[in-house]
PDB file of C-alpha atoms in Angstrom:
ATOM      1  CA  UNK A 275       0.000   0.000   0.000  1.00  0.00           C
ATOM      2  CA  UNK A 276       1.415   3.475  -0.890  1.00  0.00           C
ATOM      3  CA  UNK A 277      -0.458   7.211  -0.633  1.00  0.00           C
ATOM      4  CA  UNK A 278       0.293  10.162  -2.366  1.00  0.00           C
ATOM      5  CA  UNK A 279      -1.345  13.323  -2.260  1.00  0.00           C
ATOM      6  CA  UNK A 280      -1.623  15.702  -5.056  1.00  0.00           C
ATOM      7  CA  UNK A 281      -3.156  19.253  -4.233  1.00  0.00           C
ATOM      8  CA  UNK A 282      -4.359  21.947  -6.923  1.00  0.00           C
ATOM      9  CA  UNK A 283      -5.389  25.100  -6.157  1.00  0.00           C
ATOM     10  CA  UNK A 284      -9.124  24.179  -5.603  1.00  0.00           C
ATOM     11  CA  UNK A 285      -8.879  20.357  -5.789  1.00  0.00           C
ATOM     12  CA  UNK A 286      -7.553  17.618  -3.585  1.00  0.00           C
ATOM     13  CA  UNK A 287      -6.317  14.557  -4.953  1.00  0.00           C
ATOM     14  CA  UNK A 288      -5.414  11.333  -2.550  1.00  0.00           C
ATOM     15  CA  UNK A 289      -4.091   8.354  -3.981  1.00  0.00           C
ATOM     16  CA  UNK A 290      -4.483   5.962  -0.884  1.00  0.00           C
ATOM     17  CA  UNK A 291      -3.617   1.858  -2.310  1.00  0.00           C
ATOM     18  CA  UNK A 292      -6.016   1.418  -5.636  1.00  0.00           C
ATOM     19  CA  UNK A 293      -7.996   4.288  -4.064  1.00  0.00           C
ATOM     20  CA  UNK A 294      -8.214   7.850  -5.644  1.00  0.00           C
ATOM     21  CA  UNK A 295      -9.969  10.593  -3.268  1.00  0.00           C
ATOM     22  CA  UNK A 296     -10.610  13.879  -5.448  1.00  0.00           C
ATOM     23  CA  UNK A 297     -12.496  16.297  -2.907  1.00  0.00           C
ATOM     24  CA  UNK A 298     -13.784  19.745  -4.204  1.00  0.00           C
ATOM     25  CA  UNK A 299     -11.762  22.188  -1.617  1.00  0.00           C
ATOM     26  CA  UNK A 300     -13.564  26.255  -1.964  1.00  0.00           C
ATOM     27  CA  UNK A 301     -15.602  25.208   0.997  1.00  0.00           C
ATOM     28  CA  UNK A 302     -16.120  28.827   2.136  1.00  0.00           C
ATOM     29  CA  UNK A 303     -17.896  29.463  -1.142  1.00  0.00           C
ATOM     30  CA  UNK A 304     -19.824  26.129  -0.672  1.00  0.00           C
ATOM     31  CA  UNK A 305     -17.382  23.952  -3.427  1.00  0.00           C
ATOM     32  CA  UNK A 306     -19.061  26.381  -6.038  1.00  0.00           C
ATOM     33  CA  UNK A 307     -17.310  25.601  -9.209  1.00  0.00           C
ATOM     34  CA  UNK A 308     -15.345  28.644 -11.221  1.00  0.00           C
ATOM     35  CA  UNK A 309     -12.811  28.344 -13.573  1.00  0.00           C
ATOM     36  CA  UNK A 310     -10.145  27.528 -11.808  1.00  0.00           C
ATOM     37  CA  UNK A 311     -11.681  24.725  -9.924  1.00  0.00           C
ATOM     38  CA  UNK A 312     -13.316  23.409 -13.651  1.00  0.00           C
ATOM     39  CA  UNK A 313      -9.759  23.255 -14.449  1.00  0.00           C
ATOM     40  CA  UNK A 314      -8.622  21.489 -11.391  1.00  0.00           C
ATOM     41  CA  UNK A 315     -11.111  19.138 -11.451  1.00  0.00           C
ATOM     42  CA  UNK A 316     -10.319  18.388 -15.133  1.00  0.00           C
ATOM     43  CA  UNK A 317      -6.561  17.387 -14.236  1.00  0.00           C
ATOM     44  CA  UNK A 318      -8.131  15.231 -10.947  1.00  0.00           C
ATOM     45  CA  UNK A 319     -10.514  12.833 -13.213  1.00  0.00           C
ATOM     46  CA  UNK A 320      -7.225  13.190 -16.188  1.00  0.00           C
ATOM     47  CA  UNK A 321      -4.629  11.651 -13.674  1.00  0.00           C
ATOM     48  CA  UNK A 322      -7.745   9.176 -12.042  1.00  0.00           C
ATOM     49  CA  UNK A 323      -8.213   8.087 -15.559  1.00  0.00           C
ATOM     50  CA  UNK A 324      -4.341   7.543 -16.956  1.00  0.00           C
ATOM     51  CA  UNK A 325      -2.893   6.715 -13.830  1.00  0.00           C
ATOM     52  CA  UNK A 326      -2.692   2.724 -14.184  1.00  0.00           C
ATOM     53  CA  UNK A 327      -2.601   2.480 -10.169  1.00  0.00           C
ATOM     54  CA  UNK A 328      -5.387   4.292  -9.449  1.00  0.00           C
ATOM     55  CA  UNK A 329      -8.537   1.987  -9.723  1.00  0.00           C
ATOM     56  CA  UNK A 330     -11.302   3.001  -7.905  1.00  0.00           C
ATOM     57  CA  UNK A 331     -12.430   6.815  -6.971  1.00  0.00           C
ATOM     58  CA  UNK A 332     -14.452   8.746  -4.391  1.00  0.00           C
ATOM     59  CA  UNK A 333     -15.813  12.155  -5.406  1.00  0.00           C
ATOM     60  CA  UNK A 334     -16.138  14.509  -2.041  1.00  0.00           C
ATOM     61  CA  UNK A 335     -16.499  17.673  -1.166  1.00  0.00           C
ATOM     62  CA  UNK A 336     -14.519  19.999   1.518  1.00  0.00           C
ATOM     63  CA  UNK A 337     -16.463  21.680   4.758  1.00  0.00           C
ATOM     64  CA  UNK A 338     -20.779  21.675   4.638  1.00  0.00           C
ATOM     65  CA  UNK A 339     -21.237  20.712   0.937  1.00  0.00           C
ATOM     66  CA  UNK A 340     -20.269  19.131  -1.995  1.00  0.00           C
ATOM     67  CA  UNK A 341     -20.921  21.298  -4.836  1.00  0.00           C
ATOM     68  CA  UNK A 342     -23.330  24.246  -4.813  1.00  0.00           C
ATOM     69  CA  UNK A 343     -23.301  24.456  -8.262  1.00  0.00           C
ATOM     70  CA  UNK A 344     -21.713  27.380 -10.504  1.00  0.00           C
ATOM     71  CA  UNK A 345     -19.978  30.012  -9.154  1.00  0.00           C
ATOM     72  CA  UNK A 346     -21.932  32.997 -10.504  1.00  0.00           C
ATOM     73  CA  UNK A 347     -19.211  35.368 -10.185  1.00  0.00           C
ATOM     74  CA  UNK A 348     -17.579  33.462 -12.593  1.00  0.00           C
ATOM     75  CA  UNK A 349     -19.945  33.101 -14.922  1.00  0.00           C
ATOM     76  CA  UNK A 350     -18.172  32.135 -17.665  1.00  0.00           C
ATOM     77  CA  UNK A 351     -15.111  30.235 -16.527  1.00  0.00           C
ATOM     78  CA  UNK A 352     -17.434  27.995 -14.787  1.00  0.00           C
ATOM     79  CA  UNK A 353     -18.968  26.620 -17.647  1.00  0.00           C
ATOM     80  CA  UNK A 354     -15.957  26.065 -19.453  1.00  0.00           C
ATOM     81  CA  UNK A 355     -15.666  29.196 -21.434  1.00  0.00           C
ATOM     82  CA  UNK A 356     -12.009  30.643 -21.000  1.00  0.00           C
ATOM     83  CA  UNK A 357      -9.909  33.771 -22.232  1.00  0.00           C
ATOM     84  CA  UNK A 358      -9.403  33.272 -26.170  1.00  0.00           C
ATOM     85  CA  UNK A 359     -12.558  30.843 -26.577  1.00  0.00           C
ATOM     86  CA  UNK A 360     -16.136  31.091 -27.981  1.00  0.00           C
ATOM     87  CA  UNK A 361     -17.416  27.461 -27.494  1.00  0.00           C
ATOM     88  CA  UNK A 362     -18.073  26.358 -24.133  1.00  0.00           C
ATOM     89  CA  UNK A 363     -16.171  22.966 -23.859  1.00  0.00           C
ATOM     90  CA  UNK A 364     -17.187  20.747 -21.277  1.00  0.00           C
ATOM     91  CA  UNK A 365     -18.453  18.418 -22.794  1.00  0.00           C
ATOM     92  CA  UNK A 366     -15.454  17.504 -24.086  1.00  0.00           C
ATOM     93  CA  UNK A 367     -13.555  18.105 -21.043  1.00  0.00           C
ATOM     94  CA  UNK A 368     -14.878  17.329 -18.057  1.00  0.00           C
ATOM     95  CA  UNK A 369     -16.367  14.404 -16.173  1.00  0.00           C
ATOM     96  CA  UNK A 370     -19.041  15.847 -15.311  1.00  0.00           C
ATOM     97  CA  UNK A 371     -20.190  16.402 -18.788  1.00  0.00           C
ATOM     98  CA  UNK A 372     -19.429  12.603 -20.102  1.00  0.00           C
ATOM     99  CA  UNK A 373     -15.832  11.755 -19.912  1.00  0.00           C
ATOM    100  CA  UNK A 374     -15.773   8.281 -20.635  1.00  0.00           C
ATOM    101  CA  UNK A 375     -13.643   6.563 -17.534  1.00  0.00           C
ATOM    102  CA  UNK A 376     -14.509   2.696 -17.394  1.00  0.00           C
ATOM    103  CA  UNK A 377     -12.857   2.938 -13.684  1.00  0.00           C
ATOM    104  CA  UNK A 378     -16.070   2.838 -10.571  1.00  0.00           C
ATOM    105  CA  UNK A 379     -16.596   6.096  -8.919  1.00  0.00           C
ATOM    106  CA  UNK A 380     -18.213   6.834  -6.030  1.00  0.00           C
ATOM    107  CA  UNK A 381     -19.909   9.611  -4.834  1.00  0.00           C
ATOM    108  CA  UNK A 382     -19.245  10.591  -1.599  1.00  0.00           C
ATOM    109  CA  UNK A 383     -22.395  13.568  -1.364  1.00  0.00           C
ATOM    110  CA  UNK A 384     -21.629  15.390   2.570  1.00  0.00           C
ATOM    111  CA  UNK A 385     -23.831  18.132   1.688  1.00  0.00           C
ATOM    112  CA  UNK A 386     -25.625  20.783  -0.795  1.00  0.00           C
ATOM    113  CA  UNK A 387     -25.260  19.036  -3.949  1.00  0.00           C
ATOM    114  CA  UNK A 388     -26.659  21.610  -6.255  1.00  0.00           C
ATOM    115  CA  UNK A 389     -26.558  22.347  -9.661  1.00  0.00           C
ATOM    116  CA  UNK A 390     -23.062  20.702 -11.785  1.00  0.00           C
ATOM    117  CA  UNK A 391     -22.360  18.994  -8.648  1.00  0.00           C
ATOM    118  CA  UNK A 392     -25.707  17.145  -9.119  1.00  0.00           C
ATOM    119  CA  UNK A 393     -25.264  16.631 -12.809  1.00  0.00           C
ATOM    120  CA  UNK A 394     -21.561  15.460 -11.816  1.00  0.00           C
ATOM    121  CA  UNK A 395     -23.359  12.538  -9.243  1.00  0.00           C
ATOM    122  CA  UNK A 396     -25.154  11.451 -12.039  1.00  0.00           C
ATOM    123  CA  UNK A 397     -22.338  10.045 -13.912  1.00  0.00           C
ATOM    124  CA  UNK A 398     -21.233   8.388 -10.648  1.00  0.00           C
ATOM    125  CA  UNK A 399     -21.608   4.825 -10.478  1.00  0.00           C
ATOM    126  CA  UNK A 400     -22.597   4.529  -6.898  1.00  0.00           C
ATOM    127  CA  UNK A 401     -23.694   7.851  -4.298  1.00  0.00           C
ATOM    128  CA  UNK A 402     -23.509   7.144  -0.434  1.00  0.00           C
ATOM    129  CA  UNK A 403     -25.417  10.411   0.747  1.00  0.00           C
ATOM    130  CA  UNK A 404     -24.822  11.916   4.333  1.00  0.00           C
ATOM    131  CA  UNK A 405     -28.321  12.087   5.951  1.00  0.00           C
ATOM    132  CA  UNK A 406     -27.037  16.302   5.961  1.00  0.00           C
ATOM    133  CA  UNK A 407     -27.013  15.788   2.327  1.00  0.00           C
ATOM    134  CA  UNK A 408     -29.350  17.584  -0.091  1.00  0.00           C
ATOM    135  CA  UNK A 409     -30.208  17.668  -3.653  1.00  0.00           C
ATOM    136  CA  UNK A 410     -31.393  19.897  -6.507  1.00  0.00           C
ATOM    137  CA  UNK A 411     -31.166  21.299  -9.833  1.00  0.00           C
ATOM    138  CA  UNK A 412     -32.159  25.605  -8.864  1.00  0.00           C
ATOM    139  CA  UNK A 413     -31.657  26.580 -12.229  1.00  0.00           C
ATOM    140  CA  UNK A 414     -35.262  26.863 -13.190  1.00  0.00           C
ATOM    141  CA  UNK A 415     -35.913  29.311 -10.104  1.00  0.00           C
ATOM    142  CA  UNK A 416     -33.179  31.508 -11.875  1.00  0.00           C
ATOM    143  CA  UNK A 417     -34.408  31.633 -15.361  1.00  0.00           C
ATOM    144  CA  UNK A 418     -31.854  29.423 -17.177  1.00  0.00           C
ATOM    145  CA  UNK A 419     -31.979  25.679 -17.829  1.00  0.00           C
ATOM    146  CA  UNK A 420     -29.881  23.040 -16.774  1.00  0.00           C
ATOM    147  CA  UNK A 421     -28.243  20.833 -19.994  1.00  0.00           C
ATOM    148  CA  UNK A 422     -26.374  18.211 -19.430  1.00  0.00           C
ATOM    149  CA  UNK A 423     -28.110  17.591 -16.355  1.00  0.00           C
ATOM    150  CA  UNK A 424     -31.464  17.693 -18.071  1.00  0.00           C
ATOM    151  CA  UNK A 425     -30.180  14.959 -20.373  1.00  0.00           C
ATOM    152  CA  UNK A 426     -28.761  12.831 -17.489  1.00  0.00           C
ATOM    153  CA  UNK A 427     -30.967  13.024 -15.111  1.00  0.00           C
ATOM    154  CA  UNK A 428     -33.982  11.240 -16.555  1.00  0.00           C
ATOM    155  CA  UNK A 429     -31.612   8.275 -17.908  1.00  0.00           C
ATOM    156  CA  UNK A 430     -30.976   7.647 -13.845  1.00  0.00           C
ATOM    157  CA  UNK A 431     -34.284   7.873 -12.189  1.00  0.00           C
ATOM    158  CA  UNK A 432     -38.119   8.421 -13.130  1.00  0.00           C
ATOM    159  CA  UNK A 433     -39.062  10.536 -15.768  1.00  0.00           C
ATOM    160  CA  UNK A 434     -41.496  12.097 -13.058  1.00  0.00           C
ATOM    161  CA  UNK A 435     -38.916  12.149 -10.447  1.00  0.00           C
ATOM    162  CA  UNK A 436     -37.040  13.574 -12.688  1.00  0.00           C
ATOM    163  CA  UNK A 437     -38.950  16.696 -13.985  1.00  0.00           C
ATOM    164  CA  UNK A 438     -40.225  17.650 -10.357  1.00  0.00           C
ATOM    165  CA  UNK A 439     -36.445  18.219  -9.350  1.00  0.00           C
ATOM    166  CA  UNK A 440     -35.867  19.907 -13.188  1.00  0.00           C
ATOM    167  CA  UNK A 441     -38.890  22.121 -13.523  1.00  0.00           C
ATOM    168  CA  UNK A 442     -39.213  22.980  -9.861  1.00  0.00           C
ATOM    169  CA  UNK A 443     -35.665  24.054  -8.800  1.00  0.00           C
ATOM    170  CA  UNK A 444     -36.716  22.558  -6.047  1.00  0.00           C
ATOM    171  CA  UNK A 445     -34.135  20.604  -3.610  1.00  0.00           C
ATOM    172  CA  UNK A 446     -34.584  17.069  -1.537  1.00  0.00           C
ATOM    173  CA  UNK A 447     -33.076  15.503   1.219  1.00  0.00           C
ATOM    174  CA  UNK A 448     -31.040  12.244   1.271  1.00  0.00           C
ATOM    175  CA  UNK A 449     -33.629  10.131   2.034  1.00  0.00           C
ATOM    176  CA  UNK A 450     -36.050  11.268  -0.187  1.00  0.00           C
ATOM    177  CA  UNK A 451     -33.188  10.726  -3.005  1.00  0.00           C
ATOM    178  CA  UNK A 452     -32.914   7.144  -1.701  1.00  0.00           C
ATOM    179  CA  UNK A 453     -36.327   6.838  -2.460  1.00  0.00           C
ATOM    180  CA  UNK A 454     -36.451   7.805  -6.433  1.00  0.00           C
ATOM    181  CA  UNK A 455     -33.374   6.111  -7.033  1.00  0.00           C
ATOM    182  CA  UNK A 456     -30.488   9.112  -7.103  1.00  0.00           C
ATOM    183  CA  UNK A 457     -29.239   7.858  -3.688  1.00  0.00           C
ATOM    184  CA  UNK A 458     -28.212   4.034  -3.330  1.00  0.00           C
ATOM    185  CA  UNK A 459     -26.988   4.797   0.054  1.00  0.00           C
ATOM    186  CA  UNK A 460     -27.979   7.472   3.572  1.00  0.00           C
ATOM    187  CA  UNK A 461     -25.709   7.165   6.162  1.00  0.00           C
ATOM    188  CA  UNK A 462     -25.116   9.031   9.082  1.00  0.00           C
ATOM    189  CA  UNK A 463     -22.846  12.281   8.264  1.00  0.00           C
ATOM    190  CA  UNK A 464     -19.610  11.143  10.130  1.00  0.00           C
ATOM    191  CA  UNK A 465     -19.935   7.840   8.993  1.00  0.00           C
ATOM    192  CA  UNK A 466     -19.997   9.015   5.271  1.00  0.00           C
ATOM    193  CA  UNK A 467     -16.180   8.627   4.304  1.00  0.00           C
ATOM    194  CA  UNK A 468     -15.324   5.336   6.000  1.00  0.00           C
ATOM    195  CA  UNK A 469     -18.541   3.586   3.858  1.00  0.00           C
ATOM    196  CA  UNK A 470     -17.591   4.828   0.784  1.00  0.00           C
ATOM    197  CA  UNK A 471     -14.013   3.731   1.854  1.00  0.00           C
ATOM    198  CA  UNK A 472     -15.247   0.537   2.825  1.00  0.00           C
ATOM    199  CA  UNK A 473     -17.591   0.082  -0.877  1.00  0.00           C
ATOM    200  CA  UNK A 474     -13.757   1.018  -2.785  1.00  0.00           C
ATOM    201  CA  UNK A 475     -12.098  -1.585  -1.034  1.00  0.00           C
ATOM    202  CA  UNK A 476     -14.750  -3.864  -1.676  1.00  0.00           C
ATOM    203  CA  UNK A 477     -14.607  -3.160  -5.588  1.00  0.00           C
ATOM    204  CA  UNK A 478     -10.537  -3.318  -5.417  1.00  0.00           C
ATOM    205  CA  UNK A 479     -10.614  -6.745  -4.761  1.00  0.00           C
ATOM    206  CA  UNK A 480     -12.370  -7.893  -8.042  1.00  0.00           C
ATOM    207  CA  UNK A 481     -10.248  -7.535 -11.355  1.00  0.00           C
ATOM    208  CA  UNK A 482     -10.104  -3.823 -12.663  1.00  0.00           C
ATOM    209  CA  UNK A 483     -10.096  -4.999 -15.938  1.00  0.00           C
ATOM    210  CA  UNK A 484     -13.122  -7.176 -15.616  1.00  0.00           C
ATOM    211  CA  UNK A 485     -14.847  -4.593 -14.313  1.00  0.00           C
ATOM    212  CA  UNK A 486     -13.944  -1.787 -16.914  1.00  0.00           C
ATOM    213  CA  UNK A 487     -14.958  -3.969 -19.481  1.00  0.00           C
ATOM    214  CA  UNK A 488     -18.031  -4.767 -17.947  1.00  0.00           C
ATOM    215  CA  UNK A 489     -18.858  -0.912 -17.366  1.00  0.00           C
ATOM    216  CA  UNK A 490     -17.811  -0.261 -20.639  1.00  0.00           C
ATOM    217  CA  UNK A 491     -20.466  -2.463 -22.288  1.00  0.00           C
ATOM    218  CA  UNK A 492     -23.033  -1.199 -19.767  1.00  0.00           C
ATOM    219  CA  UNK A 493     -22.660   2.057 -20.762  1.00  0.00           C
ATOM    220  CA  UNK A 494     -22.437   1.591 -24.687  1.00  0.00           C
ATOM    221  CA  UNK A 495     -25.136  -1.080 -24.851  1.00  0.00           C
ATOM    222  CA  UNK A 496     -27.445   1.310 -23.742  1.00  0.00           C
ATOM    223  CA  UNK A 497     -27.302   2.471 -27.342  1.00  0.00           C
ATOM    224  CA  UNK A 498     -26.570  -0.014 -29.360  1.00  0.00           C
ATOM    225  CA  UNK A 499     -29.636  -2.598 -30.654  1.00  0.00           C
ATOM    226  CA  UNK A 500     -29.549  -6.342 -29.009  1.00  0.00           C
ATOM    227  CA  UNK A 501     -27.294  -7.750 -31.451  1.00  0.00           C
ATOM    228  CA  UNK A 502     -24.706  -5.169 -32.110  1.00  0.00           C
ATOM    229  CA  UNK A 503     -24.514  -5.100 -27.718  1.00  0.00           C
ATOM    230  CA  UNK A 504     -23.855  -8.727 -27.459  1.00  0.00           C
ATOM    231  CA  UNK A 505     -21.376  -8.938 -30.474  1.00  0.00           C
ATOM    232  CA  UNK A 506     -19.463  -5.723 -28.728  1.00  0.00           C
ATOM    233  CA  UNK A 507     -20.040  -7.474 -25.464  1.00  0.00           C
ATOM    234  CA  UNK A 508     -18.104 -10.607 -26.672  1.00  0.00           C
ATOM    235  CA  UNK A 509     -15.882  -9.020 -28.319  1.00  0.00           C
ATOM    236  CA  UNK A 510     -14.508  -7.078 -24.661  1.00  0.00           C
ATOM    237  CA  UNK A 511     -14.958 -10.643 -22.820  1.00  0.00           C
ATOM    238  CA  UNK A 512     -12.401 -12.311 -25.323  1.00  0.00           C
ATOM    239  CA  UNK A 513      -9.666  -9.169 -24.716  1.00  0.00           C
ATOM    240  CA  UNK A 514     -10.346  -9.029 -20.700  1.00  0.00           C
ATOM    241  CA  UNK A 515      -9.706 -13.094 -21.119  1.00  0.00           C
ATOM    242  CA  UNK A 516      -6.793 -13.089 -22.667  1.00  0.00           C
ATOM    243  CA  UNK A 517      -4.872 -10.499 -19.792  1.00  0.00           C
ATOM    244  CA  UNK A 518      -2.195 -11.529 -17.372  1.00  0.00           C
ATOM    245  CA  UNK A 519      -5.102 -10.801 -14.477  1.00  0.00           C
ATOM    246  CA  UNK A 520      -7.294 -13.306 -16.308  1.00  0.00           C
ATOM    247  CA  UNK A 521      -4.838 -15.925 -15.920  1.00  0.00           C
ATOM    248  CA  UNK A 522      -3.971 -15.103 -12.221  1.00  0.00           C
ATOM    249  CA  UNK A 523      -7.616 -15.237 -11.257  1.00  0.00           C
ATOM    250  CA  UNK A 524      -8.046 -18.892 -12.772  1.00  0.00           C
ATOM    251  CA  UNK A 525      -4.476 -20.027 -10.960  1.00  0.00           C
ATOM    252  CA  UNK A 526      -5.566 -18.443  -7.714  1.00  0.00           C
ATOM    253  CA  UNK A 527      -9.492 -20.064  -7.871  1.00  0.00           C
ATOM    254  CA  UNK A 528      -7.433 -23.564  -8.728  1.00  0.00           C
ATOM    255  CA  UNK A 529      -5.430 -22.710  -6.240  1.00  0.00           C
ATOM    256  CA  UNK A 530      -8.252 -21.798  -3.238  1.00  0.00           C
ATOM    257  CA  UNK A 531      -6.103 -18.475  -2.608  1.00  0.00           C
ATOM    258  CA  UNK A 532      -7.438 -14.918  -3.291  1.00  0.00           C
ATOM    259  CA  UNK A 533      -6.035 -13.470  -5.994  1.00  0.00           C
ATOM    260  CA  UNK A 534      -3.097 -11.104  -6.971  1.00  0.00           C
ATOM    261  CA  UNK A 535      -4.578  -8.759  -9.600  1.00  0.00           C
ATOM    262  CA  UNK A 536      -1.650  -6.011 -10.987  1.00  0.00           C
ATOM    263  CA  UNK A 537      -4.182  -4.434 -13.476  1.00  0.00           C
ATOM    264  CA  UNK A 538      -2.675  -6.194 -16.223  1.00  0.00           C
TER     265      UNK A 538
END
């Protein structure tokens, strides 16, 4: 087991074992994203996603909340749209917008989660919610919609669920986000970082490849038609077979010993 710990200007980034932490850090504006924390948080999910030793991540946030959204003093930069450029670009850049990683993240939701931090959870694989936590999408209340969010969110939960939180602006607590879905988990608030701790090293003891395979057809079977999903499908099972980790897992089960997976 090793840990390093990486720190950008508005970003943390733990690498503890297999286990990335990358915790918004503005918490006396609330985590409220701006440019420079778009930009930090763009380099966190960049090294998650290259860094071969890094296989499972929780997604935090610093102090009372996780994200409350856009930072409306930066109006601009928090959106994407920096000095020199017309096109906003995150969703070409950012995680929240649909970076594909294959690797399981976790969302780790301690408080407000509001606005991009919501549409952020929604990519998450799994979301542990503090019972402080709370939920919402206020953009309607302030005369501009939410995107990628409004594209997301009804692809996770109800279609009803999901236009009351869309069209309202309204937010929800924890448990009533267990209940349509957004939620898997409510927990009390201190105990919030050691479950999601405990659910990584639970997932870092199957084979990352398997599983990035596996989340990899998930998510691209979604679109495909039956067929084309199951020949794609195959196609991943017969690379993940043929890896180093594949072999190990075989010689360990023959062996009655847990395995030694190097990601390989």
């Amino acid at each position: 087991m090793f840990s390093v710990a990486v720190v950008g200007d508005t970003v943390l980034y733990d690498l503890d074992g297999h286990v990335a932490t990358i915790t918004y850090n503005r918490p006396d504006v609330l985590n409220a994203i701006n440019g420079q924390l778009r930009v930090d948080l763009n380099d966190a999910f960049a090294r998650f996603r290259d860094d071969e030793n890094a296989w499972v991540a929780i997604v935090t946030g610093a102090g009372r909340a996780f994200c409350a959204g856009a930072d409306i003093r930066d109006g601009e930069g928090s959106v994407g749209v920096f000095p020199g450029t017309f096109w906003e670009k995150p969703t070409a850049n950012s995680f929240e917008s649909g970076w594909e990683i294959f690797k399981p993240v976790i969302a780790a939701v301690n408080g407000y989660c509001l606005g991009y931090g919501l549409t952020l959870v929604t990519w998450c694989d799994f979301v542990i919610a503090s019972d402080r936590a709370e939920f919402g999408y206020p953009e309607a209340t302030m005369g501009v919609p939410t995107i990628v969010g409004a594209i997301r969110l009804p692809q996770r939960i109800n279609w009803q669920y999901a236009m009351e939180l869309l069209l309202t602006g309204e937010r929800i607590d924890a448990q009533r986000a267990k209940e349509i879905g957004l939620a898997g988990w409510v927990v009390p608030h201190d105990e919030l970082l050691p479950e999601a701790r405990a659910l990584a090293d639970r997932l870092v003891r199957a084979a990352p490849l398997a599983q990035r395979a596996m989340k990899e057809v998930a998510v691209r079977a979604q679109h495909l038609p039956m067929l084309e999903a199951i020949r794609f499908g195959e196609t991943m099972r017969k690379v993940a077979t043929s890896t180093a980790d594949a072999a190990e897992g075989a010689q360990a089960a023959a062996e009655a010993r847990e395995p030694r997976w190097t990601g390989g």
